[in-house]
Short mmCIF file of C-alpha atoms and ligand atoms in Angstrom, two decimals:
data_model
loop_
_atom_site.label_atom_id
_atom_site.label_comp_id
_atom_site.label_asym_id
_atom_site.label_seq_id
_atom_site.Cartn_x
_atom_site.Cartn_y
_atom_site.Cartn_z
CA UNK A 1 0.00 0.00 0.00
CA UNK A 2 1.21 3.66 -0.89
CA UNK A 3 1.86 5.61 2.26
CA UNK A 4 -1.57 6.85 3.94
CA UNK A 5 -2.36 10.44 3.42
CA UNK A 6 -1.59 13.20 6.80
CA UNK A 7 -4.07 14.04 8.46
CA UNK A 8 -4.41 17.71 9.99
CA UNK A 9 -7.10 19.95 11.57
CA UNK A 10 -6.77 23.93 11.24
CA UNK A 11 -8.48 25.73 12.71
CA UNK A 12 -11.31 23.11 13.26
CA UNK A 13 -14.94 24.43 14.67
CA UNK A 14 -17.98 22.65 15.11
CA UNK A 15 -20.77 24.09 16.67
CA UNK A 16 -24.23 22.27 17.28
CA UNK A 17 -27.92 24.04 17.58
CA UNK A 18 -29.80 21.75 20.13
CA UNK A 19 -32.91 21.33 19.10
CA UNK A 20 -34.71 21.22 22.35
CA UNK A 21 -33.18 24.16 23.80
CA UNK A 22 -32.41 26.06 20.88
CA UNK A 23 -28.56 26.48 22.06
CA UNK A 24 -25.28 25.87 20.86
CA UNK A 25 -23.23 23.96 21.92
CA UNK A 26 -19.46 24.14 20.96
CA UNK A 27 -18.26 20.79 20.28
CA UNK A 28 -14.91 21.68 18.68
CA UNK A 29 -13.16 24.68 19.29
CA UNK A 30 -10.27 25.65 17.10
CA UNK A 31 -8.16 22.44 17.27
CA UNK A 32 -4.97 22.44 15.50
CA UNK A 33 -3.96 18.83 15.37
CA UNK A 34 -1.45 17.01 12.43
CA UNK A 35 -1.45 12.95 11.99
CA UNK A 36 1.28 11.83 10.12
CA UNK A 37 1.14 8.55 7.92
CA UNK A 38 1.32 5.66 9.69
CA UNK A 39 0.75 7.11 13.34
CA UNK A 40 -1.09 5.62 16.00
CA UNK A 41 -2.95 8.16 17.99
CA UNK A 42 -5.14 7.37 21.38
CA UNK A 43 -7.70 10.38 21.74
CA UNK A 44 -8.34 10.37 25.52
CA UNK A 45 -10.56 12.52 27.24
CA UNK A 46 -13.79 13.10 29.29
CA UNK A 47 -16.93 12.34 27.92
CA UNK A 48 -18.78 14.95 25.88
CA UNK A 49 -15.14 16.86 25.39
CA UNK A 50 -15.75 16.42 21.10
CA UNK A 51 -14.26 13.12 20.53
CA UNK A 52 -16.97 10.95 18.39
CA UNK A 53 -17.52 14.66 16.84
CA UNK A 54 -14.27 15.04 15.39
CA UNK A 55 -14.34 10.69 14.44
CA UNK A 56 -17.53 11.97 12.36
CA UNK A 57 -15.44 14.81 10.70
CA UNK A 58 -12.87 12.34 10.19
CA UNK A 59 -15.17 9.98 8.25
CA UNK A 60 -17.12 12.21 6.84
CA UNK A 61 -20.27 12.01 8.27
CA UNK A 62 -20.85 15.57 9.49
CA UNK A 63 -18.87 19.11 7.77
CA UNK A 64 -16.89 21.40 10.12
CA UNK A 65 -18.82 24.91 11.16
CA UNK A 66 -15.59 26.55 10.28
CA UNK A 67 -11.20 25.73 9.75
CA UNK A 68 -10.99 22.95 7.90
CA UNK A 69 -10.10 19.00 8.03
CA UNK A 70 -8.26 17.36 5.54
CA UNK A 71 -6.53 13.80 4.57
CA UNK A 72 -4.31 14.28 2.14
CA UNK A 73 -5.37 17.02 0.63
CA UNK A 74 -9.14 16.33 0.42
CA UNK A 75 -12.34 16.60 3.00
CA UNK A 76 -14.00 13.67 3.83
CA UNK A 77 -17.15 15.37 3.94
CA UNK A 78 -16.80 17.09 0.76
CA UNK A 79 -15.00 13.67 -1.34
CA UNK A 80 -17.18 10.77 0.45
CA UNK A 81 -17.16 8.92 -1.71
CA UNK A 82 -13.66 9.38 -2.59
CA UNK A 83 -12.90 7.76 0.69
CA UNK A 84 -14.90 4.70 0.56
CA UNK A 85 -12.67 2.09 0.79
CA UNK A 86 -9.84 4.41 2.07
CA UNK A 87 -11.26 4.74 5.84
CA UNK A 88 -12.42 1.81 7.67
CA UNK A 89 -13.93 1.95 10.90
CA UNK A 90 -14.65 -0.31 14.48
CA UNK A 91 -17.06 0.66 16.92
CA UNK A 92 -18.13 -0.42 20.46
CA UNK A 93 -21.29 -2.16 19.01
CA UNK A 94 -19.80 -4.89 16.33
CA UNK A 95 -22.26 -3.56 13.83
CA UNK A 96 -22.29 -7.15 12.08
CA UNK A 97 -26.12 -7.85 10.15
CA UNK A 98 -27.28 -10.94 12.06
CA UNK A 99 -28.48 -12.45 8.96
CA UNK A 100 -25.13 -12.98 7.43
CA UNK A 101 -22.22 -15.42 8.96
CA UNK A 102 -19.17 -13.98 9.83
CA UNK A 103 -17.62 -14.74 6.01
CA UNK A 104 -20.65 -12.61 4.88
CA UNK A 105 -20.09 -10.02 7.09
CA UNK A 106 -16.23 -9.88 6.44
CA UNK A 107 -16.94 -9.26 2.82
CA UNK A 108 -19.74 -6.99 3.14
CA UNK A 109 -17.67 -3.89 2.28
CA UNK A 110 -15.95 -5.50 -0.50
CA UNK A 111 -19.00 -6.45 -2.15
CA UNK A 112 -19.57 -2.33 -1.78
CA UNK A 113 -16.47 -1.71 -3.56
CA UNK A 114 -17.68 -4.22 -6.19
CA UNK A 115 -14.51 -6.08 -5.58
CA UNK A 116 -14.38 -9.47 -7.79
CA UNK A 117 -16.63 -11.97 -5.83
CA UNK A 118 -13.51 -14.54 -5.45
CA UNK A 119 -11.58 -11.53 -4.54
CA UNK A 120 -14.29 -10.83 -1.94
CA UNK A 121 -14.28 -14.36 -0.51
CA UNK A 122 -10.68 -14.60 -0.55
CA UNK A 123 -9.66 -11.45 1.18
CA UNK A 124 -12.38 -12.12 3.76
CA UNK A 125 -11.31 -15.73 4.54
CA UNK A 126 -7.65 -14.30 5.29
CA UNK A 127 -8.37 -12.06 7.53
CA UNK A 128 -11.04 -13.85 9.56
CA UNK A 129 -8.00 -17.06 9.57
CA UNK A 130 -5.96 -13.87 10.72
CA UNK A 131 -7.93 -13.25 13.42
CA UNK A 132 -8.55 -16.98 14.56
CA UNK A 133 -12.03 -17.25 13.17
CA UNK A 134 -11.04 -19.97 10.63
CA UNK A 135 -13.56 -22.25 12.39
CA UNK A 136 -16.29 -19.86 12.49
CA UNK A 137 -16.50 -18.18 8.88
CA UNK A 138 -19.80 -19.91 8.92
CA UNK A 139 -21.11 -18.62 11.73
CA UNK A 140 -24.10 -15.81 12.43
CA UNK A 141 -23.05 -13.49 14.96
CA UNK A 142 -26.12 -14.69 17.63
CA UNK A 143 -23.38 -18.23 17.47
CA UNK A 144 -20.13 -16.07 18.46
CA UNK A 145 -18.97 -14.88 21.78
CA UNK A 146 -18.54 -10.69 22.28
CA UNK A 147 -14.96 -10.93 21.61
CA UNK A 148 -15.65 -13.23 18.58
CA UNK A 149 -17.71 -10.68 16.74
CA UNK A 150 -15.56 -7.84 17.53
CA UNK A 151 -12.62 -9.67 15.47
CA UNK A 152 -15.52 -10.39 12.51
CA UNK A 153 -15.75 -6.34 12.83
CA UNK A 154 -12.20 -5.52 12.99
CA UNK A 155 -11.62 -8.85 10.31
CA UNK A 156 -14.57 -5.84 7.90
CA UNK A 157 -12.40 -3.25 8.72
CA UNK A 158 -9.09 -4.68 7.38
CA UNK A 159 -10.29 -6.50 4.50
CA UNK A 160 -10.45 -3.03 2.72
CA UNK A 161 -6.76 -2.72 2.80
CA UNK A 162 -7.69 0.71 4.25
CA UNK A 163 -5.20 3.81 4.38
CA UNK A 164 -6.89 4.78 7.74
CA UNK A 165 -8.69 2.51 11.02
CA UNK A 166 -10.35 4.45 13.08
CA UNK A 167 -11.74 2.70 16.47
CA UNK A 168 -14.37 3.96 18.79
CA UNK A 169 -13.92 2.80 22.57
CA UNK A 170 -13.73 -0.43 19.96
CA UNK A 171 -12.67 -2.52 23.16
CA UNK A 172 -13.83 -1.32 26.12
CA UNK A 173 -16.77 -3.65 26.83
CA UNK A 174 -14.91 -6.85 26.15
CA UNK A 175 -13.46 -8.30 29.49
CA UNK A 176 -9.35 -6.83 30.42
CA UNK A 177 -8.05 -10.01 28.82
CA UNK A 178 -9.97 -10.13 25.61
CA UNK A 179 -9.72 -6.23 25.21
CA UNK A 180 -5.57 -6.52 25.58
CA UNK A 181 -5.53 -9.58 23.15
CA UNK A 182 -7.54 -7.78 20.35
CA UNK A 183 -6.23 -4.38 21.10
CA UNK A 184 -2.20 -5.72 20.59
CA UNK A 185 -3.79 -7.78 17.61
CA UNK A 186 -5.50 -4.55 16.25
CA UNK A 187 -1.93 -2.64 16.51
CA UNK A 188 0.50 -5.46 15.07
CA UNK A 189 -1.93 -5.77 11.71
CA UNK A 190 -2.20 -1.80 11.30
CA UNK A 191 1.45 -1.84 11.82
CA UNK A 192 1.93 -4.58 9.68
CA UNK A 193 -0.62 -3.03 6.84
CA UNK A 194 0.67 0.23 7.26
CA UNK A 195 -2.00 2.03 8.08
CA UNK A 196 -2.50 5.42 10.49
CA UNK A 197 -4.62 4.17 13.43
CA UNK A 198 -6.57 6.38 15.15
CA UNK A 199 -8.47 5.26 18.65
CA UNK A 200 -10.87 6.92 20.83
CA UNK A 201 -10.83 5.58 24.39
CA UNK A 202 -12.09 6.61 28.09
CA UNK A 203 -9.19 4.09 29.41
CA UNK A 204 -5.82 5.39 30.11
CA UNK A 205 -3.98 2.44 30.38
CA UNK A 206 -5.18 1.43 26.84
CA UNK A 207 -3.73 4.73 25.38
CA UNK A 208 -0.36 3.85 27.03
CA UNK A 209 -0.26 0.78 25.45
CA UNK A 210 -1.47 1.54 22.27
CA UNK A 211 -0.37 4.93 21.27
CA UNK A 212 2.71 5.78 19.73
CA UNK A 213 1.06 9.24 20.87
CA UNK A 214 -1.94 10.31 22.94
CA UNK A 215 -3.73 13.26 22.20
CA UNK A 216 -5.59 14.78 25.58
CA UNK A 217 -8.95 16.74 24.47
CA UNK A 218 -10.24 18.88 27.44
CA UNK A 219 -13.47 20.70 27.07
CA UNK A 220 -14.62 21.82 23.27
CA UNK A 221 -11.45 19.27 21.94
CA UNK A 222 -9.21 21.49 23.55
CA UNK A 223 -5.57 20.18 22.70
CA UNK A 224 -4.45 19.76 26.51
CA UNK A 225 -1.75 17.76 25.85
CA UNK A 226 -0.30 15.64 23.10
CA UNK A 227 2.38 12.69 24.41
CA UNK A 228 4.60 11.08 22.46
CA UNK A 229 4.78 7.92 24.39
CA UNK A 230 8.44 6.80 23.34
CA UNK A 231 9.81 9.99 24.82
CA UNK A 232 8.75 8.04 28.45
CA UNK A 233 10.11 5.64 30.16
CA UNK A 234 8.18 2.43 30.55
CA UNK A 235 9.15 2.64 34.32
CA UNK A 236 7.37 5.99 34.30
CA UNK A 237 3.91 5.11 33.15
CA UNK A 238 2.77 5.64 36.08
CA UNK A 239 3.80 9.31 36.61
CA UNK A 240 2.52 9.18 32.79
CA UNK A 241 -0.57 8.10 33.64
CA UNK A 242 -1.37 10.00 36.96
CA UNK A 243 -0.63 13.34 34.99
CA UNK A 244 -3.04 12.62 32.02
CA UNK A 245 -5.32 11.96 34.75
CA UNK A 246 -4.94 15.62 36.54
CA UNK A 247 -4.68 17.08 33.40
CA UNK A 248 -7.91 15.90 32.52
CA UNK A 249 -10.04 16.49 35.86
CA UNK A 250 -8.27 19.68 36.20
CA UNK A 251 -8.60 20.85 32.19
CA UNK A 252 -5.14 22.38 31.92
CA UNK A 253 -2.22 21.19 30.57
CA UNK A 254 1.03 20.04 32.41
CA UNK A 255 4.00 21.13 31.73
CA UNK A 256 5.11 17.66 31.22
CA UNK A 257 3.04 16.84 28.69
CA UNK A 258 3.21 19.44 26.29
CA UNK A 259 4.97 17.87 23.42
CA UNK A 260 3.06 20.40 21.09
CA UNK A 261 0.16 21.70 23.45
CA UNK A 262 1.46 24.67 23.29
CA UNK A 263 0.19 25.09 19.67
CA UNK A 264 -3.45 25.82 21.30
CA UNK A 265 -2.58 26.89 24.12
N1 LIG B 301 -25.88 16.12 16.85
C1 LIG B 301 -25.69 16.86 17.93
N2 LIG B 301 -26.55 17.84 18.27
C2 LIG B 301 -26.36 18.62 19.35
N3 LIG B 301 -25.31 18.50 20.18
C3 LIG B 301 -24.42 17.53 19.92
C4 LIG B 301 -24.56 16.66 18.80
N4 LIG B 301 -23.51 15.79 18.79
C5 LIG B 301 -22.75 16.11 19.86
N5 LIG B 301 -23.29 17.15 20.54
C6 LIG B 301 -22.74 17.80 21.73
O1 LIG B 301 -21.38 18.09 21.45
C7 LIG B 301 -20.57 17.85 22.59
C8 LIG B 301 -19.49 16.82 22.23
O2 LIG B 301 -20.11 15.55 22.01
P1 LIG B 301 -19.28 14.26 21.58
O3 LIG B 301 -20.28 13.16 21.36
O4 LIG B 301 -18.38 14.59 20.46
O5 LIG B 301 -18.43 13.97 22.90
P2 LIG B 301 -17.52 12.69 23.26
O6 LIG B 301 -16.23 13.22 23.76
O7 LIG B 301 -17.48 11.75 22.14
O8 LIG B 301 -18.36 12.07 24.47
P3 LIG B 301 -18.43 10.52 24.95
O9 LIG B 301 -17.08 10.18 25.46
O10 LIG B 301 -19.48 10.58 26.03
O11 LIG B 301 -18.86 9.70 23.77
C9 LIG B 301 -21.51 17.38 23.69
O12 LIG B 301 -21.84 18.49 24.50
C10 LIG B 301 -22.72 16.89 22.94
O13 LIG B 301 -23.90 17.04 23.71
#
């Protein structure tokens, strides 16, 4: 695969009219942020700070208020359909259609991208075999274990040889030992593909294991901090950890952690 395209927010607003009360509410608020090819990025931060907002930006579901958010040198929002194919995507829920076994459900977005149906098949089989589901291609999701259909998902989302993965608090309801299998799995194939992974998640611990760098929204996706995790000691996760945490309750940044904070500061 050719290198995936950087990523970078300028500028990026997004404001929402609630309907019920008639106000806005700023989601985004002027977020400078760059992704380069290849990164993996943890987006931590409290809930209702912007994240799934600027995930829907990302995939094109939803068109900033104002600045701008490009891959490569395209929107998402604007090109759609340019990026079919290009972004895949894994979610909390698995997503999978109950009436199609996991082989039907691999392939589904490959029979979107009216991929040759042997092509389909084939591509489908490997990465469900990839992902120990050899057994179970078969299978309707109501026959598979939580774990089990979240590797039939993440099987989808690789099948599409995509340029970007994007996961949404994709583990977090799968038991410590399931979530750290599929989570190092999920990293060693976009690694391995060469694709930029991008992951939201409320857990801090899987940002330090995952992230080559951890981006800290506060409030409106303020940038409070933005780690590059190989700058830090692995006997200093802790101290890592415990500061990401005050920087968060506290919504300032620390000094520590500033790697590029300072850019919206
Ligand atoms: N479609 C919408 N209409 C109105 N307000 C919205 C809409 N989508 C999001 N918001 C508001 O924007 C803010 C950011 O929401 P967002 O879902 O991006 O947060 P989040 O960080 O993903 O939260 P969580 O971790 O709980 O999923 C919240 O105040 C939310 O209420």
């Amino acid at each position: 695969m050719t290198s995936p395209p950087p990523i970078a927010a300028r500028g990026l607003r997004k404001v929402f009219r609630q309907t019920t009360s008639g106000q806005s509410v700023v989601a985004i608020d002027r977020l400078d942020l760059s992704i380069a090819p290849k990164e993996v990025v943890a987006i931590v931060g409290q809930t209702g700070c912007g994240k799934s907002t600027f995930f829907d930006l990302m995939i094109g579901l939803d068109k900033p208020t104002e600045g701008t958010l490009t891959i490569g040198d395209r929107s998402p929002f604007a090109d759609f359909d340019y990026f079919r194919g290009k972004i895949a995507t894994v979610f909390q829920q698995d997503r999978l259609l109950p009436w199609r076994t996991a082989l039907d459900n691999a392939k589904l977005p490959l029979e979107l991208l009216r991929v040759p149906e042997n092509e389909q098949r084939e591509r489908a089989l490997q990465w469900l075999t990839r992902l120990g589901l050899a057994h179970f291609v078969n299978a309707y999701p109501h026959e598979l274990s939580g774990g089990m259909r979240q590797r039939v998902a993440i099987a989808r989302a690789f099948a599409v040889q995509p340029a970007i993965l994007l996961a949404d608090e994709a583990f977090g309801h799968l038991d410590e030992v399931t979530a750290a299998e599929l989570r190092g799995e999920f990293l060693a194939l976009a690694r391995e593909c060469g694709s930029t992974a991008i992951l939201i998640t409320h857990q801090l611990e899987e940002a330090i294991a995952v992230g080559d760098r951890i981006v800290v929204f506060g409030k409106s996706a303020k940038l409070l901090a933005d780690i590059h995790v190989k700058q830090w000691d692995a006997a200093d996760y802790g101290t890592l950890r415990e500061a990401i945490q005050a920087t968060l309750q506290g919504n300032v940044a620390d000094r520590r952690l500033v790697h590029t904070a300072s850019a919206s500061a």
